[in-house]
mmCIF file of C-alpha atoms in Angstrom:
data_model
loop_
_atom_site.group_PDB
_atom_site.id
_atom_site.type_symbol
_atom_site.label_atom_id
_atom_site.label_comp_id
_atom_site.label_asym_id
_atom_site.label_seq_id
_atom_site.Cartn_x
_atom_site.Cartn_y
_atom_site.Cartn_z
ATOM 1 C CA MET A 1 -16.262 -19.846 15.480
ATOM 2 C CA SER A 2 -12.493 -19.670 15.184
ATOM 3 C CA SER A 3 -11.509 -17.275 17.976
ATOM 4 C CA SER A 4 -7.763 -16.963 17.383
ATOM 5 C CA PRO A 5 -7.935 -14.468 14.484
ATOM 6 C CA LEU A 6 -10.178 -12.172 16.503
ATOM 7 C CA ARG A 7 -7.696 -12.106 19.356
ATOM 8 C CA SER A 8 -4.847 -11.170 17.018
ATOM 9 C CA SER A 9 -5.779 -7.514 16.592
ATOM 10 C CA ARG A 10 -7.597 -5.104 18.856
ATOM 11 C CA ARG A 11 -7.286 -1.813 17.021
ATOM 12 C CA ALA A 12 -10.489 -0.896 15.194
ATOM 13 C CA ALA A 13 -9.293 0.933 12.080
ATOM 14 C CA THR A 14 -11.093 -0.736 9.153
ATOM 15 C CA PRO A 15 -13.926 1.535 7.907
ATOM 16 C CA MET A 16 -17.469 0.278 8.413
ATOM 17 C CA ALA A 17 -18.034 1.279 4.777
ATOM 18 C CA PHE A 18 -16.153 -1.886 3.762
ATOM 19 C CA VAL A 19 -18.368 -4.010 6.031
ATOM 20 C CA LYS A 20 -21.396 -2.386 4.431
ATOM 21 C CA ALA A 21 -20.023 -3.264 0.989
ATOM 22 C CA ILE A 22 -19.941 -6.931 2.022
ATOM 23 C CA ALA A 23 -23.518 -6.655 3.277
ATOM 24 C CA LEU A 24 -24.373 -5.218 -0.133
ATOM 25 C CA GLY A 25 -22.881 -8.335 -1.713
ATOM 26 C CA TYR A 26 -25.293 -10.434 0.323
ATOM 27 C CA GLU A 27 -28.122 -8.200 -0.861
ATOM 28 C CA ARG A 28 -27.091 -8.712 -4.476
ATOM 29 C CA TYR A 29 -27.413 -12.477 -4.076
ATOM 30 C CA GLY A 30 -30.627 -12.232 -2.066
ATOM 31 C CA MET A 31 -28.991 -13.598 1.080
ATOM 32 C CA ASP A 32 -28.866 -12.568 4.742
ATOM 33 C CA PRO A 33 -25.501 -11.363 6.175
ATOM 34 C CA SER A 34 -26.530 -11.979 9.809
ATOM 35 C CA ALA A 35 -24.481 -15.143 10.262
ATOM 36 C CA ALA A 36 -21.357 -13.520 8.786
ATOM 37 C CA LEU A 37 -21.724 -10.469 11.028
ATOM 38 C CA ALA A 38 -22.227 -12.681 14.076
ATOM 39 C CA GLU A 39 -19.146 -14.739 13.178
ATOM 40 C CA ALA A 40 -17.083 -11.529 13.092
ATOM 41 C CA GLN A 41 -18.738 -10.165 16.250
ATOM 42 C CA ILE A 42 -20.086 -7.095 14.453
ATOM 43 C CA ALA A 43 -23.410 -5.683 15.681
ATOM 44 C CA PRO A 44 -25.880 -5.377 12.764
ATOM 45 C CA HIS A 45 -26.995 -1.886 13.825
ATOM 46 C CA GLU A 46 -23.390 -0.639 13.505
ATOM 47 C CA VAL A 47 -23.268 -1.411 9.778
ATOM 48 C CA ASP A 48 -25.117 1.805 8.949
ATOM 49 C CA ASN A 49 -22.883 3.952 11.172
ATOM 50 C CA PRO A 50 -20.427 5.651 8.760
ATOM 51 C CA ASP A 51 -18.046 6.568 11.589
ATOM 52 C CA ALA A 52 -17.796 3.084 13.091
ATOM 53 C CA ARG A 53 -14.696 0.880 12.611
ATOM 54 C CA VAL A 54 -13.847 -2.795 13.045
ATOM 55 C CA THR A 55 -10.515 -4.490 13.653
ATOM 56 C CA ALA A 56 -8.498 -6.088 10.862
ATOM 57 C CA ALA A 57 -9.120 -9.464 12.506
ATOM 58 C CA GLN A 58 -12.896 -8.942 12.546
ATOM 59 C CA PHE A 59 -12.810 -7.919 8.911
ATOM 60 C CA GLU A 60 -10.760 -10.952 7.915
ATOM 61 C CA VAL A 61 -13.232 -13.286 9.649
ATOM 62 C CA LEU A 62 -16.173 -11.494 8.023
ATOM 63 C CA SER A 63 -14.594 -11.592 4.560
ATOM 64 C CA GLY A 64 -13.599 -15.240 4.776
ATOM 65 C CA PHE A 65 -17.031 -16.317 5.973
ATOM 66 C CA ALA A 66 -18.794 -14.241 3.299
ATOM 67 C CA MET A 67 -16.560 -15.473 0.474
ATOM 68 C CA GLN A 68 -17.440 -19.061 1.295
ATOM 69 C CA GLU A 69 -21.121 -18.494 2.044
ATOM 70 C CA LEU A 70 -21.629 -16.490 -1.162
ATOM 71 C CA ASP A 71 -19.162 -18.687 -3.074
ATOM 72 C CA ASP A 72 -17.748 -15.458 -4.476
ATOM 73 C CA GLU A 73 -14.294 -14.211 -3.536
ATOM 74 C CA ALA A 74 -15.137 -10.912 -5.246
ATOM 75 C CA LEU A 75 -18.054 -10.466 -2.809
ATOM 76 C CA GLY A 76 -20.445 -9.266 -5.492
ATOM 77 C CA TRP A 77 -18.265 -6.674 -7.213
ATOM 78 C CA PHE A 78 -18.113 -8.219 -10.654
ATOM 79 C CA SER A 79 -20.658 -9.276 -13.268
ATOM 80 C CA ARG A 80 -19.798 -12.928 -12.564
ATOM 81 C CA ARG A 81 -18.847 -14.831 -9.413
ATOM 82 C CA LEU A 82 -15.240 -15.681 -8.578
ATOM 83 C CA PRO A 83 -15.844 -19.020 -6.782
ATOM 84 C CA TRP A 84 -14.085 -19.915 -3.521
ATOM 85 C CA GLY A 85 -10.471 -20.785 -4.334
ATOM 86 C CA THR A 86 -10.137 -18.410 -7.286
ATOM 87 C CA TYR A 87 -7.507 -16.149 -5.716
ATOM 88 C CA GLY A 88 -5.580 -19.191 -4.514
ATOM 89 C CA MET A 89 -5.404 -20.305 -8.127
ATOM 90 C CA LEU A 90 -4.209 -16.812 -9.085
ATOM 91 C CA CYS A 91 -1.449 -16.981 -6.448
ATOM 92 C CA ARG A 92 -0.395 -20.424 -7.652
ATOM 93 C CA ALA A 93 -0.246 -19.317 -11.300
ATOM 94 C CA SER A 94 2.306 -16.606 -10.428
ATOM 95 C CA LEU A 95 4.386 -18.606 -7.938
ATOM 96 C CA GLY A 96 6.831 -20.139 -10.403
ATOM 97 C CA ALA A 97 7.941 -16.777 -11.815
ATOM 98 C CA PRO A 98 11.714 -16.081 -11.771
ATOM 99 C CA ASP A 99 11.267 -12.661 -10.178
ATOM 100 C CA LEU A 100 8.605 -10.329 -8.806
ATOM 101 C CA GLY A 101 8.218 -8.396 -12.059
ATOM 102 C CA VAL A 102 7.238 -11.522 -13.983
ATOM 103 C CA ALA A 103 4.968 -12.654 -11.121
ATOM 104 C CA ILE A 104 3.036 -9.370 -11.148
ATOM 105 C CA LYS A 105 2.681 -9.463 -14.938
ATOM 106 C CA ARG A 106 1.322 -12.995 -14.711
ATOM 107 C CA TRP A 107 -1.114 -11.947 -11.984
ATOM 108 C CA CYS A 108 -2.386 -9.078 -14.137
ATOM 109 C CA ARG A 109 -2.719 -11.275 -17.233
ATOM 110 C CA HIS A 110 -4.477 -14.124 -15.428
ATOM 111 C CA HIS A 111 -6.811 -11.737 -13.605
ATOM 112 C CA ARG A 112 -8.223 -10.748 -16.986
ATOM 113 C CA LEU A 113 -9.240 -14.380 -17.520
ATOM 114 C CA LEU A 114 -11.373 -14.158 -14.379
ATOM 115 C CA THR A 115 -13.247 -10.947 -15.143
ATOM 116 C CA GLU A 116 -13.405 -8.277 -17.825
ATOM 117 C CA ASP A 117 -14.885 -5.693 -15.438
ATOM 118 C CA ILE A 118 -11.458 -4.361 -14.430
ATOM 119 C CA ALA A 119 -7.974 -4.770 -15.872
ATOM 120 C CA LEU A 120 -4.707 -4.537 -13.921
ATOM 121 C CA ASP A 121 -1.412 -3.662 -15.547
ATOM 122 C CA LEU A 122 2.210 -3.079 -14.543
ATOM 123 C CA SER A 123 4.311 -0.304 -16.072
ATOM 124 C CA THR A 124 7.734 1.182 -15.333
ATOM 125 C CA ALA A 125 9.170 4.644 -15.923
ATOM 126 C CA GLY A 126 12.050 6.604 -14.400
ATOM 127 C CA GLY A 127 12.918 3.917 -11.870
ATOM 128 C CA THR A 128 9.327 3.644 -10.606
ATOM 129 C CA ALA A 129 6.983 0.687 -11.072
ATOM 130 C CA THR A 130 3.213 1.292 -11.110
ATOM 131 C CA VAL A 131 0.323 -1.147 -10.833
ATOM 132 C CA ALA A 132 -2.872 0.470 -12.142
ATOM 133 C CA ILE A 133 -6.493 -0.542 -12.612
ATOM 134 C CA THR A 134 -8.623 0.293 -15.633
ATOM 135 C CA GLU A 135 -12.368 0.197 -14.895
ATOM 136 C CA ARG A 136 -14.239 -1.354 -17.816
ATOM 137 C CA ARG A 137 -17.734 -1.104 -16.386
ATOM 138 C CA ASP A 138 -19.557 0.889 -13.743
ATOM 139 C CA LEU A 139 -18.858 -0.810 -10.417
ATOM 140 C CA GLY A 140 -21.571 1.180 -8.666
ATOM 141 C CA ALA A 141 -21.686 1.035 -4.874
ATOM 142 C CA PHE A 142 -18.937 -1.627 -4.874
ATOM 143 C CA ARG A 143 -16.430 0.682 -6.551
ATOM 144 C CA GLU A 144 -14.225 1.843 -3.668
ATOM 145 C CA PHE A 145 -14.138 -1.526 -1.929
ATOM 146 C CA CYS A 146 -13.412 -3.366 -5.170
ATOM 147 C CA LEU A 147 -10.555 -1.096 -6.269
ATOM 148 C CA VAL A 148 -8.912 -0.877 -2.846
ATOM 149 C CA THR A 149 -9.133 -4.623 -2.239
ATOM 150 C CA SER A 150 -7.909 -5.556 -5.726
ATOM 151 C CA LEU A 151 -4.765 -3.481 -5.176
ATOM 152 C CA ARG A 152 -4.236 -4.784 -1.656
ATOM 153 C CA PHE A 153 -4.602 -8.415 -2.750
ATOM 154 C CA LEU A 154 -1.796 -8.016 -5.268
ATOM 155 C CA HIS A 155 0.349 -5.885 -2.951
ATOM 156 C CA GLY A 156 -0.020 -8.414 -0.146
ATOM 157 C CA TYR A 157 0.824 -11.313 -2.440
ATOM 158 C CA ALA A 158 3.888 -9.506 -3.809
ATOM 159 C CA SER A 159 5.209 -8.813 -0.304
ATOM 160 C CA TRP A 160 4.568 -12.403 0.769
ATOM 161 C CA ALA A 161 6.168 -13.858 -2.368
ATOM 162 C CA ILE A 162 9.523 -12.078 -1.893
ATOM 163 C CA ASP A 163 9.298 -12.124 1.933
ATOM 164 C CA SER A 164 9.735 -8.371 2.113
ATOM 165 C CA ARG A 165 7.488 -5.395 2.512
ATOM 166 C CA VAL A 166 7.149 -3.654 -0.850
ATOM 167 C CA SER A 167 7.206 -0.040 0.342
ATOM 168 C CA LEU A 168 4.933 2.189 -1.683
ATOM 169 C CA SER A 169 6.012 5.656 -2.815
ATOM 170 C CA ALA A 170 2.516 6.765 -3.860
ATOM 171 C CA ALA A 171 -1.075 5.622 -4.337
ATOM 172 C CA ALA A 172 -3.826 7.277 -6.370
ATOM 173 C CA PHE A 173 -7.571 6.716 -6.443
ATOM 174 C CA SER A 174 -10.071 7.474 -9.187
ATOM 175 C CA TYR A 175 -12.717 8.835 -6.820
ATOM 176 C CA ALA A 176 -13.106 11.689 -4.373
ATOM 177 C CA ALA A 177 -11.651 11.335 -0.889
ATOM 178 C CA PRO A 178 -14.121 9.312 1.206
ATOM 179 C CA ARG A 179 -15.328 10.195 4.675
ATOM 180 C CA HIS A 180 -12.915 7.618 6.102
ATOM 181 C CA ARG A 181 -9.838 8.860 4.215
ATOM 182 C CA ASP A 182 -7.829 8.745 7.453
ATOM 183 C CA ALA A 183 -7.777 4.939 7.105
ATOM 184 C CA TYR A 184 -5.910 5.079 3.798
ATOM 185 C CA PRO A 185 -2.404 5.684 5.219
ATOM 186 C CA LEU A 186 -2.850 2.416 7.134
ATOM 187 C CA MET A 187 -3.613 0.552 3.898
ATOM 188 C CA PHE A 188 -1.243 2.317 1.505
ATOM 189 C CA GLY A 189 2.095 4.040 2.028
ATOM 190 C CA GLY A 190 3.597 7.089 0.374
ATOM 191 C CA GLU A 191 1.822 10.108 -1.043
ATOM 192 C CA LEU A 192 -1.948 9.625 -1.408
ATOM 193 C CA ARG A 193 -4.021 11.347 -4.085
ATOM 194 C CA PHE A 194 -7.750 11.226 -4.801
ATOM 195 C CA GLY A 195 -9.617 12.224 -7.954
ATOM 196 C CA ALA A 196 -6.952 10.640 -10.203
ATOM 197 C CA ASP A 197 -7.528 9.282 -13.705
ATOM 198 C CA ARG A 198 -6.906 5.703 -12.538
ATOM 199 C CA THR A 199 -6.507 3.869 -9.265
ATOM 200 C CA SER A 200 -2.896 2.769 -8.790
ATOM 201 C CA TYR A 201 0.091 2.420 -6.514
ATOM 202 C CA SER A 202 3.796 2.969 -7.214
ATOM 203 C CA PHE A 203 7.034 1.621 -5.776
ATOM 204 C CA ASP A 204 10.752 1.390 -6.503
ATOM 205 C CA GLU A 205 11.348 -0.531 -9.730
ATOM 206 C CA ARG A 206 14.201 -2.479 -8.125
ATOM 207 C CA TYR A 207 11.728 -4.645 -6.213
ATOM 208 C CA LEU A 208 10.765 -6.189 -9.562
ATOM 209 C CA ALA A 209 14.154 -7.906 -9.866
ATOM 210 C CA MET A 210 13.830 -9.662 -6.501
ATOM 211 C CA PRO A 211 13.424 -13.450 -6.708
ATOM 212 C CA LEU A 212 10.371 -15.197 -5.280
ATOM 213 C CA LEU A 213 11.223 -17.004 -2.032
ATOM 214 C CA ARG A 214 8.048 -19.054 -1.522
ATOM 215 C CA ASP A 215 7.125 -22.552 -2.621
ATOM 216 C CA GLU A 216 3.966 -24.652 -2.910
ATOM 217 C CA ARG A 217 4.123 -25.711 0.721
ATOM 218 C CA ALA A 218 4.345 -22.102 1.906
ATOM 219 C CA LEU A 219 1.452 -21.221 -0.390
ATOM 220 C CA ARG A 220 -0.778 -23.906 1.121
ATOM 221 C CA THR A 221 0.004 -22.574 4.595
ATOM 222 C CA MET A 222 -0.743 -19.002 3.549
ATOM 223 C CA LEU A 223 -4.042 -19.951 1.926
ATOM 224 C CA ARG A 224 -5.371 -21.381 5.180
ATOM 225 C CA ARG A 225 -6.137 -17.786 6.072
ATOM 226 C CA ALA A 226 -9.304 -16.189 4.715
ATOM 227 C CA LEU A 227 -7.429 -13.604 2.712
ATOM 228 C CA PRO A 228 -3.979 -13.330 1.138
ATOM 229 C CA LEU A 229 -1.498 -12.063 3.715
ATOM 230 C CA THR A 230 -1.701 -8.353 4.383
ATOM 231 C CA VAL A 231 1.202 -6.007 3.814
ATOM 232 C CA LEU A 232 1.184 -4.819 7.430
ATOM 233 C CA GLN A 233 2.632 -8.176 8.480
ATOM 234 C CA TYR A 234 5.816 -7.297 6.619
ATOM 235 C CA ARG A 235 7.819 -4.975 8.854
ATOM 236 C CA ARG A 236 11.148 -5.757 7.174
ATOM 237 C CA ASP A 237 12.140 -4.413 3.793
ATOM 238 C CA ARG A 238 14.821 -6.383 1.960
ATOM 239 C CA LEU A 239 15.719 -3.421 -0.241
ATOM 240 C CA LEU A 240 18.442 -1.678 1.796
ATOM 241 C CA GLY A 241 17.900 1.719 0.183
ATOM 242 C CA GLN A 242 14.293 1.711 1.354
ATOM 243 C CA ARG A 243 15.302 0.715 4.878
ATOM 244 C CA VAL A 244 17.761 3.631 4.964
ATOM 245 C CA ARG A 245 15.040 5.993 3.696
ATOM 246 C CA GLU A 246 12.762 4.905 6.539
ATOM 247 C CA LEU A 247 15.489 5.497 9.118
ATOM 248 C CA LEU A 248 16.188 8.953 7.725
ATOM 249 C CA ARG A 249 12.472 9.806 7.783
ATOM 250 C CA THR A 250 11.620 8.427 11.209
ATOM 251 C CA ARG A 251 14.872 8.578 13.185
ATOM 252 C CA GLY A 252 16.624 11.533 11.619
ATOM 253 C CA PRO A 253 18.515 12.765 14.711
ATOM 254 C CA GLU A 254 19.877 9.242 15.344
ATOM 255 C CA ALA A 255 20.763 8.706 11.676
ATOM 256 C CA GLY A 256 23.021 11.666 11.105
ATOM 257 C CA ASN A 257 25.939 9.902 9.427
ATOM 258 C CA ALA A 258 26.963 6.614 7.827
ATOM 259 C CA GLU A 259 28.316 5.180 11.066
ATOM 260 C CA SER A 260 25.109 5.763 13.020
ATOM 261 C CA ILE A 261 22.913 4.474 10.176
ATOM 262 C CA ALA A 262 25.065 1.362 9.827
ATOM 263 C CA ALA A 263 24.842 0.751 13.574
ATOM 264 C CA LEU A 264 21.042 1.033 13.504
ATOM 265 C CA LEU A 265 21.002 -1.575 10.721
ATOM 266 C CA ASN A 266 23.572 -3.821 12.435
ATOM 267 C CA LEU A 267 25.978 -3.377 9.528
ATOM 268 C CA SER A 268 29.477 -1.992 9.142
ATOM 269 C CA SER A 269 29.804 1.355 7.352
ATOM 270 C CA ARG A 270 31.758 -0.396 4.600
ATOM 271 C CA THR A 271 28.972 -2.957 4.071
ATOM 272 C CA LEU A 272 26.353 -0.195 4.081
ATOM 273 C CA HIS A 273 28.090 1.733 1.307
ATOM 274 C CA ARG A 274 28.849 -1.420 -0.692
ATOM 275 C CA GLN A 275 25.269 -2.725 -0.609
ATOM 276 C CA LEU A 276 23.837 0.675 -1.489
ATOM 277 C CA GLN A 277 26.264 0.867 -4.405
ATOM 278 C CA GLU A 278 25.037 -2.554 -5.565
ATOM 279 C CA GLU A 279 21.496 -1.137 -5.560
ATOM 280 C CA GLY A 280 22.725 1.801 -7.651
ATOM 281 C CA ILE A 281 22.265 4.544 -5.072
ATOM 282 C CA SER A 282 24.438 6.510 -2.639
ATOM 283 C CA LEU A 283 23.826 7.484 0.961
ATOM 284 C CA GLN A 284 24.078 11.169 0.070
ATOM 285 C CA ALA A 285 21.439 10.760 -2.639
ATOM 286 C CA LEU A 286 19.118 9.104 -0.114
ATOM 287 C CA LYS A 287 19.693 11.928 2.379
ATOM 288 C CA ASP A 288 18.907 14.531 -0.281
ATOM 289 C CA GLU A 289 15.803 12.625 -1.387
ATOM 290 C CA VAL A 290 14.406 12.418 2.147
ATOM 291 C CA ARG A 291 15.277 16.031 2.948
ATOM 292 C CA HIS A 292 13.498 17.148 -0.216
ATOM 293 C CA GLU A 293 10.463 14.998 0.571
ATOM 294 C CA LEU A 294 10.168 16.232 4.175
ATOM 295 C CA ALA A 295 10.718 19.864 3.205
ATOM 296 C CA ALA A 296 8.170 19.699 0.384
ATOM 297 C CA GLU A 297 5.612 18.161 2.717
ATOM 298 C CA GLN A 298 6.078 20.910 5.303
ATOM 299 C CA LEU A 299 5.922 23.628 2.652
ATOM 300 C CA ARG A 300 2.672 22.177 1.306
ATOM 301 C CA ARG A 301 0.941 21.393 4.580
ATOM 302 C CA THR A 302 2.171 23.953 7.113
ATOM 303 C CA GLU A 303 2.704 27.660 7.434
ATOM 304 C CA ARG A 304 5.998 27.309 9.267
ATOM 305 C CA PRO A 305 8.612 29.923 8.325
ATOM 306 C CA ILE A 306 11.084 28.676 5.745
ATOM 307 C CA LYS A 307 13.956 29.178 8.172
ATOM 308 C CA GLN A 308 12.357 26.780 10.655
ATOM 309 C CA ILE A 309 11.782 24.192 7.936
ATOM 310 C CA ALA A 310 15.410 24.493 6.869
ATOM 311 C CA LEU A 311 16.605 23.742 10.400
ATOM 312 C CA ALA A 312 14.056 20.915 10.834
ATOM 313 C CA VAL A 313 15.323 19.012 7.792
ATOM 314 C CA GLY A 314 18.989 19.372 8.722
ATOM 315 C CA PHE A 315 20.304 22.583 7.129
ATOM 316 C CA ARG A 316 22.338 25.123 9.083
ATOM 317 C CA ASN A 317 20.672 28.155 7.536
ATOM 318 C CA GLU A 318 17.932 29.245 5.163
ATOM 319 C CA LYS A 319 20.343 30.228 2.386
ATOM 320 C CA SER A 320 21.901 26.783 2.000
ATOM 321 C CA PHE A 321 18.439 25.187 2.225
ATOM 322 C CA SER A 322 17.034 27.449 -0.509
ATOM 323 C CA ARG A 323 19.980 26.687 -2.771
ATOM 324 C CA ALA A 324 19.583 22.931 -2.299
ATOM 325 C CA PHE A 325 15.789 23.013 -2.659
ATOM 326 C CA ARG A 326 16.070 24.885 -5.950
ATOM 327 C CA ALA A 327 18.524 22.265 -7.225
ATOM 328 C CA TRP A 328 16.066 19.509 -6.275
ATOM 329 C CA SER A 329 12.840 21.003 -7.585
ATOM 330 C CA GLY A 330 13.753 23.887 -9.881
ATOM 331 C CA LEU A 331 11.883 26.279 -7.550
ATOM 332 C CA THR A 332 12.771 28.253 -4.462
ATOM 333 C CA PRO A 333 10.969 27.130 -1.289
ATOM 334 C CA GLY A 334 8.773 30.247 -1.418
ATOM 335 C CA ALA A 335 7.806 29.672 -5.053
ATOM 336 C CA PHE A 336 7.083 25.989 -4.338
ATOM 337 C CA ARG A 337 4.781 26.934 -1.457
ATOM 338 C CA GLN A 338 3.007 29.578 -3.543
ATOM 339 C CA ARG A 339 2.428 27.131 -6.393
ATOM 340 C CA GLY A 340 0.857 24.676 -3.949
ATOM 341 C CA LEU A 341 -1.486 27.365 -2.650
ATOM 342 C CA LEU A 342 -2.557 28.259 -6.179
ATOM 343 C CA GLN A 343 -3.203 24.606 -7.067
ATOM 344 C CA ARG A 344 -5.360 24.091 -3.968
ATOM 345 C CA SER A 345 -7.376 27.213 -4.723
ATOM 346 C CA GLY A 346 -7.949 26.056 -8.304
ATOM 347 C CA VAL A 347 -6.238 29.076 -9.845
#
């Protein structure tokens, strides 16, 4: 057993439901998952515990072992096997693309040659790019695991290919929120929604213009791992606007002006403004966007007085906050909160 991957992560956050889905793949092929579970140091009796979790490292070992033992990188999801090496071929077919947008389109097109059970597609609208899955047959008990993993494979490959985290603005899922929904923010960023028409994730369209920075040698190194690289390994975002958004969200008090933001990014203020301008966005627009996002989240999810929310997101008083919020959303903060309450109650 290769012990190094198991020592690389100690936090158990991966839902046991995904382990059970792999065991179901073994069942489909009339095979015993005991060796795979032992390789990943997962106790067989834990597989039926819906509240149990495993580490990312354990899950990678389990998945890699199962893919090879079953000779199916889809682990039983589809109506035909995807033999060991299939996803490596998919990565290689997209590697020579001039930019990420073309690479993702190639991935989606070539994936359809592998299976007709699902179809992936890339679309853009209003500055946002969306990768979505159309389900063409009933995936049964494999559904959640198949859809989540199919998106994460492509997301991980995209981040690896441009050597930058592709920060997600939203993700939607075509099924009800599962028991382990708390694991989803660890797998997908941005606003999460269940019960959608299609499973998808969205991100800033400007990532699509980024050139691919990997070559065949880097691909061979990456493919030594059981799975394509995961997004969580990409802490750095090469899109400056997104890095500024993250600072404004997570370190608001320290990021109060251009000088402090530039210092946190090890840039000069002049370089900060110039690079943002090259990306077609201003610092003030980013501040407004993050303020709107944080305020809307608090209005939806808390009962805090509007005055307190105004102060929390950086306004001096409720009046100026209400004026700005109405300009952003077309509604006053009170009307926005009331609409959210009505939507949740089904009125």
